[in-house]
């Protein structure tokens, strides 16, 4: 899955991004998924569940890539 997520605010918590983009079904699943080391932000493993994802960042994992862009960009 390759997806572009349009950011409406300054940032989105990582666990919320995974839920909104359908990587996980719930926020709870997203938190466990992150804690298990399955998510990379800009190529680095990210273990902080509520890491602030901002415009220009790329979130990846096994089978998915999410590019975050500012709304209207």
JSON list of N, CA and C in Angstrom, two decimals:
[
{"chain": "A", "resi": 1, "resn": "UNK", "atom": "N", "xyz": [0.83, -1.17, 0.00]},
{"chain": "A", "resi": 1, "resn": "UNK", "atom": "CA", "xyz": [0.00, 0.00, 0.00]},
{"chain": "A", "resi": 1, "resn": "UNK", "atom": "C", "xyz": [0.88, 1.24, 0.00]},
{"chain": "A", "resi": 2, "resn": "UNK", "atom": "N", "xyz": [0.71, 2.09, -0.97]},
{"chain": "A", "resi": 2, "resn": "UNK", "atom": "CA", "xyz": [1.36, 3.39, -1.01]},
{"chain": "A", "resi": 2, "resn": "UNK", "atom": "C", "xyz": [0.28, 4.44, -0.92]},
{"chain": "A", "resi": 3, "resn": "UNK", "atom": "N", "xyz": [0.42, 5.34, 0.02]},
{"chain": "A", "resi": 3, "resn": "UNK", "atom": "CA", "xyz": [-0.62, 6.33, 0.25]},
{"chain": "A", "resi": 3, "resn": "UNK", "atom": "C", "xyz": [-0.01, 7.68, 0.57]},
{"chain": "A", "resi": 4, "resn": "UNK", "atom": "N", "xyz": [-0.73, 8.73, 0.19]},
{"chain": "A", "resi": 4, "resn": "UNK", "atom": "CA", "xyz": [-0.37, 10.09, 0.59]},
{"chain": "A", "resi": 4, "resn": "UNK", "atom": "C", "xyz": [-1.44, 10.58, 1.54]},
{"chain": "A", "resi": 5, "resn": "UNK", "atom": "N", "xyz": [-1.01, 11.05, 2.70]},
{"chain": "A", "resi": 5, "resn": "UNK", "atom": "CA", "xyz": [-1.94, 11.53, 3.72]},
{"chain": "A", "resi": 5, "resn": "UNK", "atom": "C", "xyz": [-1.84, 13.05, 3.78]},
{"chain": "A", "resi": 6, "resn": "UNK", "atom": "N", "xyz": [-2.97, 13.72, 3.60]},
{"chain": "A", "resi": 6, "resn": "UNK", "atom": "CA", "xyz": [-3.00, 15.18, 3.68]},
{"chain": "A", "resi": 6, "resn": "UNK", "atom": "C", "xyz": [-3.21, 15.61, 5.12]},
{"chain": "A", "resi": 7, "resn": "UNK", "atom": "N", "xyz": [-2.25, 16.34, 5.62]},
{"chain": "A", "resi": 7, "resn": "UNK", "atom": "CA", "xyz": [-2.24, 16.79, 7.01]},
{"chain": "A", "resi": 7, "resn": "UNK", "atom": "C", "xyz": [-3.02, 18.11, 7.12]},
{"chain": "A", "resi": 8, "resn": "UNK", "atom": "N", "xyz": [-4.05, 18.12, 7.95]},
{"chain": "A", "resi": 8, "resn": "UNK", "atom": "CA", "xyz": [-4.90, 19.31, 8.13]},
{"chain": "A", "resi": 8, "resn": "UNK", "atom": "C", "xyz": [-4.39, 20.22, 9.25]},
{"chain": "A", "resi": 9, "resn": "UNK", "atom": "N", "xyz": [-3.55, 19.69, 10.13]},
{"chain": "A", "resi": 9, "resn": "UNK", "atom": "CA", "xyz": [-3.01, 20.44, 11.26]},
{"chain": "A", "resi": 9, "resn": "UNK", "atom": "C", "xyz": [-1.48, 20.39, 11.21]},
{"chain": "A", "resi": 10, "resn": "UNK", "atom": "N", "xyz": [-0.82, 20.85, 12.25]},
{"chain": "A", "resi": 10, "resn": "UNK", "atom": "CA", "xyz": [0.65, 20.86, 12.27]},
{"chain": "A", "resi": 10, "resn": "UNK", "atom": "C", "xyz": [1.24, 19.45, 12.30]},
{"chain": "A", "resi": 11, "resn": "UNK", "atom": "N", "xyz": [0.54, 18.52, 12.95]},
{"chain": "A", "resi": 11, "resn": "UNK", "atom": "CA", "xyz": [1.05, 17.15, 13.07]},
{"chain": "A", "resi": 11, "resn": "UNK", "atom": "C", "xyz": [-0.10, 16.20, 13.34]},
{"chain": "A", "resi": 12, "resn": "UNK", "atom": "N", "xyz": [0.20, 14.89, 13.22]},
{"chain": "A", "resi": 12, "resn": "UNK", "atom": "CA", "xyz": [-0.73, 13.83, 13.61]},
{"chain": "A", "resi": 12, "resn": "UNK", "atom": "C", "xyz": [0.08, 12.80, 14.41]},
{"chain": "A", "resi": 13, "resn": "UNK", "atom": "N", "xyz": [-0.47, 12.32, 15.53]},
{"chain": "A", "resi": 13, "resn": "UNK", "atom": "CA", "xyz": [0.23, 11.27, 16.27]},
{"chain": "A", "resi": 13, "resn": "UNK", "atom": "C", "xyz": [0.37, 10.01, 15.40]},
{"chain": "A", "resi": 14, "resn": "UNK", "atom": "N", "xyz": [1.51, 9.36, 15.49]},
{"chain": "A", "resi": 14, "resn": "UNK", "atom": "CA", "xyz": [1.80, 8.19, 14.67]},
{"chain": "A", "resi": 14, "resn": "UNK", "atom": "C", "xyz": [0.71, 7.12, 14.77]},
{"chain": "A", "resi": 15, "resn": "UNK", "atom": "N", "xyz": [0.24, 6.82, 15.97]},
{"chain": "A", "resi": 15, "resn": "UNK", "atom": "CA", "xyz": [-0.77, 5.77, 16.13]},
{"chain": "A", "resi": 15, "resn": "UNK", "atom": "C", "xyz": [-2.07, 6.15, 15.40]},
{"chain": "A", "resi": 16, "resn": "UNK", "atom": "N", "xyz": [-2.43, 7.43, 15.41]},
{"chain": "A", "resi": 16, "resn": "UNK", "atom": "CA", "xyz": [-3.63, 7.87, 14.71]},
{"chain": "A", "resi": 16, "resn": "UNK", "atom": "C", "xyz": [-3.45, 7.77, 13.20]},
{"chain": "A", "resi": 17, "resn": "UNK", "atom": "N", "xyz": [-2.28, 8.10, 12.70]},
{"chain": "A", "resi": 17, "resn": "UNK", "atom": "CA", "xyz": [-2.01, 8.01, 11.26]},
{"chain": "A", "resi": 17, "resn": "UNK", "atom": "C", "xyz": [-2.18, 6.58, 10.77]},
{"chain": "A", "resi": 18, "resn": "UNK", "atom": "N", "xyz": [-1.65, 5.63, 11.50]},
{"chain": "A", "resi": 18, "resn": "UNK", "atom": "CA", "xyz": [-1.76, 4.23, 11.10]},
{"chain": "A", "resi": 18, "resn": "UNK", "atom": "C", "xyz": [-3.21, 3.77, 11.08]},
{"chain": "A", "resi": 19, "resn": "UNK", "atom": "N", "xyz": [-4.00, 4.23, 12.04]},
{"chain": "A", "resi": 19, "resn": "UNK", "atom": "CA", "xyz": [-5.41, 3.87, 12.10]},
{"chain": "A", "resi": 19, "resn": "UNK", "atom": "C", "xyz": [-6.17, 4.51, 10.93]},
{"chain": "A", "resi": 20, "resn": "UNK", "atom": "N", "xyz": [-5.97, 5.80, 10.71]},
{"chain": "A", "resi": 20, "resn": "UNK", "atom": "CA", "xyz": [-6.69, 6.51, 9.65]},
{"chain": "A", "resi": 20, "resn": "UNK", "atom": "C", "xyz": [-6.37, 5.97, 8.26]},
{"chain": "A", "resi": 21, "resn": "UNK", "atom": "N", "xyz": [-5.14, 5.51, 8.07]},
{"chain": "A", "resi": 21, "resn": "UNK", "atom": "CA", "xyz": [-4.73, 5.02, 6.75]},
{"chain": "A", "resi": 21, "resn": "UNK", "atom": "C", "xyz": [-5.03, 3.53, 6.57]},
{"chain": "A", "resi": 22, "resn": "UNK", "atom": "N", "xyz": [-5.58, 2.89, 7.59]},
{"chain": "A", "resi": 22, "resn": "UNK", "atom": "CA", "xyz": [-5.99, 1.50, 7.46]},
{"chain": "A", "resi": 22, "resn": "UNK", "atom": "C", "xyz": [-4.88, 0.47, 7.64]},
{"chain": "A", "resi": 23, "resn": "UNK", "atom": "N", "xyz": [-3.74, 0.90, 8.17]},
{"chain": "A", "resi": 23, "resn": "UNK", "atom": "CA", "xyz": [-2.66, -0.05, 8.45]},
{"chain": "A", "resi": 23, "resn": "UNK", "atom": "C", "xyz": [-3.10, -0.97, 9.60]},
{"chain": "A", "resi": 24, "resn": "UNK", "atom": "N", "xyz": [-3.78, -0.38, 10.59]},
{"chain": "A", "resi": 24, "resn": "UNK", "atom": "CA", "xyz": [-4.37, -1.15, 11.68]},
{"chain": "A", "resi": 24, "resn": "UNK", "atom": "C", "xyz": [-5.85, -0.76, 11.77]},
{"chain": "A", "resi": 25, "resn": "UNK", "atom": "N", "xyz": [-6.64, -1.61, 12.42]},
{"chain": "A", "resi": 25, "resn": "UNK", "atom": "CA", "xyz": [-8.07, -1.35, 12.53]},
{"chain": "A", "resi": 25, "resn": "UNK", "atom": "C", "xyz": [-8.40, -0.40, 13.67]},
{"chain": "A", "resi": 26, "resn": "UNK", "atom": "N", "xyz": [-7.60, -0.44, 14.73]},
{"chain": "A", "resi": 26, "resn": "UNK", "atom": "CA", "xyz": [-7.88, 0.39, 15.90]},
{"chain": "A", "resi": 26, "resn": "UNK", "atom": "C", "xyz": [-6.60, 1.09, 16.37]},
{"chain": "A", "resi": 27, "resn": "UNK", "atom": "N", "xyz": [-6.81, 2.10, 17.21]},
{"chain": "A", "resi": 27, "resn": "UNK", "atom": "CA", "xyz": [-5.67, 2.79, 17.80]},
{"chain": "A", "resi": 27, "resn": "UNK", "atom": "C", "xyz": [-4.87, 1.89, 18.72]},
{"chain": "A", "resi": 28, "resn": "UNK", "atom": "N", "xyz": [-5.56, 0.99, 19.42]},
{"chain": "A", "resi": 28, "resn": "UNK", "atom": "CA", "xyz": [-4.88, 0.04, 20.30]},
{"chain": "A", "resi": 28, "resn": "UNK", "atom": "C", "xyz": [-3.97, -0.89, 19.52]},
{"chain": "A", "resi": 29, "resn": "UNK", "atom": "N", "xyz": [-4.46, -1.38, 18.38]},
{"chain": "A", "resi": 29, "resn": "UNK", "atom": "CA", "xyz": [-3.63, -2.23, 17.53]},
{"chain": "A", "resi": 29, "resn": "UNK", "atom": "C", "xyz": [-2.42, -1.44, 17.03]},
{"chain": "A", "resi": 30, "resn": "UNK", "atom": "N", "xyz": [-2.64, -0.18, 16.69]},
{"chain": "A", "resi": 30, "resn": "UNK", "atom": "CA", "xyz": [-1.55, 0.66, 16.19]},
{"chain": "A", "resi": 30, "resn": "UNK", "atom": "C", "xyz": [-0.46, 0.81, 17.24]},
{"chain": "A", "resi": 31, "resn": "UNK", "atom": "N", "xyz": [-0.86, 1.01, 18.48]},
{"chain": "A", "resi": 31, "resn": "UNK", "atom": "CA", "xyz": [0.11, 1.18, 19.56]},
{"chain": "A", "resi": 31, "resn": "UNK", "atom": "C", "xyz": [0.97, -0.07, 19.74]},
{"chain": "A", "resi": 32, "resn": "UNK", "atom": "N", "xyz": [0.34, -1.25, 19.69]},
{"chain": "A", "resi": 32, "resn": "UNK", "atom": "CA", "xyz": [1.10, -2.50, 19.80]},
{"chain": "A", "resi": 32, "resn": "UNK", "atom": "C", "xyz": [2.01, -2.70, 18.59]},
{"chain": "A", "resi": 33, "resn": "UNK", "atom": "N", "xyz": [1.50, -2.38, 17.41]},
{"chain": "A", "resi": 33, "resn": "UNK", "atom": "CA", "xyz": [2.26, -2.50, 16.16]},
{"chain": "A", "resi": 33, "resn": "UNK", "atom": "C", "xyz": [3.53, -1.65, 16.23]},
{"chain": "A", "resi": 34, "resn": "UNK", "atom": "N", "xyz": [3.39, -0.42, 16.74]},
{"chain": "A", "resi": 34, "resn": "UNK", "atom": "CA", "xyz": [4.53, 0.49, 16.88]},
{"chain": "A", "resi": 34, "resn": "UNK", "atom": "C", "xyz": [5.51, -0.04, 17.94]},
{"chain": "A", "resi": 35, "resn": "UNK", "atom": "N", "xyz": [4.97, -0.45, 19.09]},
{"chain": "A", "resi": 35, "resn": "UNK", "atom": "CA", "xyz": [5.82, -0.94, 20.19]},
{"chain": "A", "resi": 35, "resn": "UNK", "atom": "C", "xyz": [6.63, -2.16, 19.80]},
{"chain": "A", "resi": 36, "resn": "UNK", "atom": "N", "xyz": [6.11, -2.94, 18.86]},
{"chain": "A", "resi": 36, "resn": "UNK", "atom": "CA", "xyz": [6.83, -4.14, 18.40]},
{"chain": "A", "resi": 36, "resn": "UNK", "atom": "C", "xyz": [7.93, -3.82, 17.39]},
{"chain": "A", "resi": 37, "resn": "UNK", "atom": "N", "xyz": [8.11, -2.53, 17.07]},
{"chain": "A", "resi": 37, "resn": "UNK", "atom": "CA", "xyz": [9.19, -2.14, 16.17]},
{"chain": "A", "resi": 37, "resn": "UNK", "atom": "C", "xyz": [8.88, -2.31, 14.69]},
{"chain": "A", "resi": 38, "resn": "UNK", "atom": "N", "xyz": [7.60, -2.32, 14.33]},
{"chain": "A", "resi": 38, "resn": "UNK", "atom": "CA", "xyz": [7.20, -2.56, 12.95]},
{"chain": "A", "resi": 38, "resn": "UNK", "atom": "C", "xyz": [7.09, -1.31, 12.09]},
{"chain": "A", "resi": 39, "resn": "UNK", "atom": "N", "xyz": [7.37, -0.14, 12.66]},
{"chain": "A", "resi": 39, "resn": "UNK", "atom": "CA", "xyz": [7.15, 1.11, 11.93]},
{"chain": "A", "resi": 39, "resn": "UNK", "atom": "C", "xyz": [8.44, 1.92, 11.86]},
{"chain": "A", "resi": 40, "resn": "UNK", "atom": "N", "xyz": [8.71, 2.45, 10.67]},
{"chain": "A", "resi": 40, "resn": "UNK", "atom": "CA", "xyz": [9.86, 3.33, 10.47]},
{"chain": "A", "resi": 40, "resn": "UNK", "atom": "C", "xyz": [9.35, 4.72, 10.08]},
{"chain": "A", "resi": 41, "resn": "UNK", "atom": "N", "xyz": [9.98, 5.73, 10.65]},
{"chain": "A", "resi": 41, "resn": "UNK", "atom": "CA", "xyz": [9.69, 7.12, 10.28]},
{"chain": "A", "resi": 41, "resn": "UNK", "atom": "C", "xyz": [10.97, 7.68, 9.69]},
{"chain": "A", "resi": 42, "resn": "UNK", "atom": "N", "xyz": [10.89, 8.09, 8.43]},
{"chain": "A", "resi": 42, "resn": "UNK", "atom": "CA", "xyz": [12.06, 8.59, 7.70]},
{"chain": "A", "resi": 42, "resn": "UNK", "atom": "C", "xyz": [13.23, 7.60, 7.78]},
{"chain": "A", "resi": 43, "resn": "UNK", "atom": "N", "xyz": [12.91, 6.30, 7.70]},
{"chain": "A", "resi": 43, "resn": "UNK", "atom": "CA", "xyz": [13.94, 5.26, 7.64]},
{"chain": "A", "resi": 43, "resn": "UNK", "atom": "C", "xyz": [14.46, 4.78, 8.97]},
{"chain": "A", "resi": 44, "resn": "UNK", "atom": "N", "xyz": [13.98, 5.33, 10.07]},
{"chain": "A", "resi": 44, "resn": "UNK", "atom": "CA", "xyz": [14.44, 4.94, 11.40]},
{"chain": "A", "resi": 44, "resn": "UNK", "atom": "C", "xyz": [13.30, 4.29, 12.17]},
{"chain": "A", "resi": 45, "resn": "UNK", "atom": "N", "xyz": [13.59, 3.20, 12.89]},
{"chain": "A", "resi": 45, "resn": "UNK", "atom": "CA", "xyz": [12.57, 2.55, 13.71]},
{"chain": "A", "resi": 45, "resn": "UNK", "atom": "C", "xyz": [12.05, 3.55, 14.74]},
{"chain": "A", "resi": 46, "resn": "UNK", "atom": "N", "xyz": [10.74, 3.64, 14.83]},
{"chain": "A", "resi": 46, "resn": "UNK", "atom": "CA", "xyz": [10.10, 4.57, 15.79]},
{"chain": "A", "resi": 46, "resn": "UNK", "atom": "C", "xyz": [9.28, 3.77, 16.78]},
{"chain": "A", "resi": 47, "resn": "UNK", "atom": "N", "xyz": [9.57, 3.93, 18.07]},
{"chain": "A", "resi": 47, "resn": "UNK", "atom": "CA", "xyz": [8.87, 3.20, 19.11]},
{"chain": "A", "resi": 47, "resn": "UNK", "atom": "C", "xyz": [7.92, 4.08, 19.92]},
{"chain": "A", "resi": 48, "resn": "UNK", "atom": "N", "xyz": [7.96, 5.38, 19.68]},
{"chain": "A", "resi": 48, "resn": "UNK", "atom": "CA", "xyz": [7.06, 6.29, 20.41]},
{"chain": "A", "resi": 48, "resn": "UNK", "atom": "C", "xyz": [5.69, 6.27, 19.73]},
{"chain": "A", "resi": 49, "resn": "UNK", "atom": "N", "xyz": [4.69, 5.82, 20.44]},
{"chain": "A", "resi": 49, "resn": "UNK", "atom": "CA", "xyz": [3.36, 5.64, 19.87]},
{"chain": "A", "resi": 49, "resn": "UNK", "atom": "C", "xyz": [2.72, 6.94, 19.41]},
{"chain": "A", "resi": 50, "resn": "UNK", "atom": "N", "xyz": [2.99, 8.02, 20.13]},
{"chain": "A", "resi": 50, "resn": "UNK", "atom": "CA", "xyz": [2.37, 9.30, 19.77]},
{"chain": "A", "resi": 50, "resn": "UNK", "atom": "C", "xyz": [3.37, 10.28, 19.16]},
{"chain": "A", "resi": 51, "resn": "UNK", "atom": "N", "xyz": [4.42, 9.73, 18.55]},
{"chain": "A", "resi": 51, "resn": "UNK", "atom": "CA", "xyz": [5.40, 10.55, 17.85]},
{"chain": "A", "resi": 51, "resn": "UNK", "atom": "C", "xyz": [4.66, 11.50, 16.90]},
{"chain": "A", "resi": 52, "resn": "UNK", "atom": "N", "xyz": [5.03, 12.77, 16.90]},
{"chain": "A", "resi": 52, "resn": "UNK", "atom": "CA", "xyz": [4.37, 13.76, 16.05]},
{"chain": "A", "resi": 52, "resn": "UNK", "atom": "C", "xyz": [4.88, 13.64, 14.61]},
{"chain": "A", "resi": 53, "resn": "UNK", "atom": "N", "xyz": [3.99, 13.24, 13.72]},
{"chain": "A", "resi": 53, "resn": "UNK", "atom": "CA", "xyz": [4.34, 13.12, 12.31]},
{"chain": "A", "resi": 53, "resn": "UNK", "atom": "C", "xyz": [3.94, 14.41, 11.62]},
{"chain": "A", "resi": 54, "resn": "UNK", "atom": "N", "xyz": [4.90, 15.02, 10.92]},
{"chain": "A", "resi": 54, "resn": "UNK", "atom": "CA", "xyz": [4.69, 16.34, 10.32]},
{"chain": "A", "resi": 54, "resn": "UNK", "atom": "C", "xyz": [4.85, 16.30, 8.80]},
{"chain": "A", "resi": 55, "resn": "UNK", "atom": "N", "xyz": [4.50, 17.40, 8.17]},
{"chain": "A", "resi": 55, "resn": "UNK", "atom": "CA", "xyz": [4.62, 17.54, 6.72]},
{"chain": "A", "resi": 55, "resn": "UNK", "atom": "C", "xyz": [6.00, 17.11, 6.23]},
{"chain": "A", "resi": 56, "resn": "UNK", "atom": "N", "xyz": [6.02, 16.30, 5.18]},
{"chain": "A", "resi": 56, "resn": "UNK", "atom": "CA", "xyz": [7.28, 15.88, 4.57]},
{"chain": "A", "resi": 56, "resn": "UNK", "atom": "C", "xyz": [7.84, 14.57, 5.08]},
{"chain": "A", "resi": 57, "resn": "UNK", "atom": "N", "xyz": [7.27, 14.04, 6.15]},
{"chain": "A", "resi": 57, "resn": "UNK", "atom": "CA", "xyz": [7.80, 12.79, 6.69]},
{"chain": "A", "resi": 57, "resn": "UNK", "atom": "C", "xyz": [7.19, 11.58, 5.96]},
{"chain": "A", "resi": 58, "resn": "UNK", "atom": "N", "xyz": [7.94, 10.48, 5.99]},
{"chain": "A", "resi": 58, "resn": "UNK", "atom": "CA", "xyz": [7.50, 9.24, 5.34]},
{"chain": "A", "resi": 58, "resn": "UNK", "atom": "C", "xyz": [7.48, 8.14, 6.40]},
{"chain": "A", "resi": 59, "resn": "UNK", "atom": "N", "xyz": [6.32, 7.49, 6.52]},
{"chain": "A", "resi": 59, "resn": "UNK", "atom": "CA", "xyz": [6.13, 6.40, 7.48]},
{"chain": "A", "resi": 59, "resn": "UNK", "atom": "C", "xyz": [6.03, 5.10, 6.69]},
{"chain": "A", "resi": 60, "resn": "UNK", "atom": "N", "xyz": [6.88, 4.12, 7.03]},
{"chain": "A", "resi": 60, "resn": "UNK", "atom": "CA", "xyz": [6.91, 2.87, 6.28]},
{"chain": "A", "resi": 60, "resn": "UNK", "atom": "C", "xyz": [6.91, 1.67, 7.22]},
{"chain": "A", "resi": 61, "resn": "UNK", "atom": "N", "xyz": [6.63, 0.53, 6.62]},
{"chain": "A", "resi": 61, "resn": "UNK", "atom": "CA", "xyz": [6.67, -0.74, 7.33]},
{"chain": "A", "resi": 61, "resn": "UNK", "atom": "C", "xyz": [6.48, -1.83, 6.30]},
{"chain": "A", "resi": 62, "resn": "UNK", "atom": "N", "xyz": [6.30, -3.05, 6.75]},
{"chain": "A", "resi": 62, "resn": "UNK", "atom": "CA", "xyz": [6.14, -4.18, 5.84]},
{"chain": "A", "resi": 62, "resn": "UNK", "atom": "C", "xyz": [4.84, -4.04, 5.05]},
{"chain": "A", "resi": 63, "resn": "UNK", "atom": "N", "xyz": [4.96, -3.71, 3.78]},
{"chain": "A", "resi": 63, "resn": "UNK", "atom": "CA", "xyz": [3.80, -3.63, 2.91]},
{"chain": "A", "resi": 63, "resn": "UNK", "atom": "C", "xyz": [3.10, -2.29, 2.85]},
{"chain": "A", "resi": 64, "resn": "UNK", "atom": "N", "xyz": [3.65, -1.26, 3.50]},
{"chain": "A", "resi": 64, "resn": "UNK", "atom": "CA", "xyz": [3.00, 0.05, 3.40]},
{"chain": "A", "resi": 64, "resn": "UNK", "atom": "C", "xyz": [4.01, 1.19, 3.39]},
{"chain": "A", "resi": 65, "resn": "UNK", "atom": "N", "xyz": [3.61, 2.27, 2.76]},
{"chain": "A", "resi": 65, "resn": "UNK", "atom": "CA", "xyz": [4.38, 3.52, 2.76]},
{"chain": "A", "resi": 65, "resn": "UNK", "atom": "C", "xyz": [3.37, 4.66, 2.76]},
{"chain": "A", "resi": 66, "resn": "UNK", "atom": "N", "xyz": [3.52, 5.57, 3.73]},
{"chain": "A", "resi": 66, "resn": "UNK", "atom": "CA", "xyz": [2.62, 6.71, 3.84]},
{"chain": "A", "resi": 66, "resn": "UNK", "atom": "C", "xyz": [3.47, 7.98, 3.78]},
{"chain": "A", "resi": 67, "resn": "UNK", "atom": "N", "xyz": [3.21, 8.80, 2.76]},
{"chain": "A", "resi": 67, "resn": "UNK", "atom": "CA", "xyz": [3.87, 10.10, 2.63]},
{"chain": "A", "resi": 67, "resn": "UNK", "atom": "C", "xyz": [2.93, 11.15, 3.18]},
{"chain": "A", "resi": 68, "resn": "UNK", "atom": "N", "xyz": [3.44, 11.96, 4.08]},
{"chain": "A", "resi": 68, "resn": "UNK", "atom": "CA", "xyz": [2.60, 12.98, 4.73]},
{"chain": "A", "resi": 68, "resn": "UNK", "atom": "C", "xyz": [2.89, 14.32, 4.08]},
{"chain": "A", "resi": 69, "resn": "UNK", "atom": "N", "xyz": [1.81, 14.97, 3.59]},
{"chain": "A", "resi": 69, "resn": "UNK", "atom": "CA", "xyz": [1.93, 16.28, 2.97]},
{"chain": "A", "resi": 69, "resn": "UNK", "atom": "C", "xyz": [0.93, 17.23, 3.59]},
{"chain": "A", "resi": 70, "resn": "UNK", "atom": "N", "xyz": [1.25, 18.51, 3.57]},
{"chain": "A", "resi": 70, "resn": "UNK", "atom": "CA", "xyz": [0.32, 19.52, 4.08]},
{"chain": "A", "resi": 70, "resn": "UNK", "atom": "C", "xyz": [-0.88, 19.61, 3.15]},
{"chain": "A", "resi": 71, "resn": "UNK", "atom": "N", "xyz": [-2.05, 19.78, 3.70]},
{"chain": "A", "resi": 71, "resn": "UNK", "atom": "CA", "xyz": [-3.25, 19.92, 2.89]},
{"chain": "A", "resi": 71, "resn": "UNK", "atom": "C", "xyz": [-3.08, 21.10, 1.95]},
{"chain": "A", "resi": 72, "resn": "UNK", "atom": "N", "xyz": [-3.47, 20.88, 0.69]},
{"chain": "A", "resi": 72, "resn": "UNK", "atom": "CA", "xyz": [-3.34, 21.93, -0.31]},
{"chain": "A", "resi": 72, "resn": "UNK", "atom": "C", "xyz": [-1.97, 22.02, -0.95]},
{"chain": "A", "resi": 73, "resn": "UNK", "atom": "N", "xyz": [-1.04, 21.15, -0.51]},
{"chain": "A", "resi": 73, "resn": "UNK", "atom": "CA", "xyz": [0.32, 21.18, -1.09]},
{"chain": "A", "resi": 73, "resn": "UNK", "atom": "C", "xyz": [0.37, 20.41, -2.40]}
]
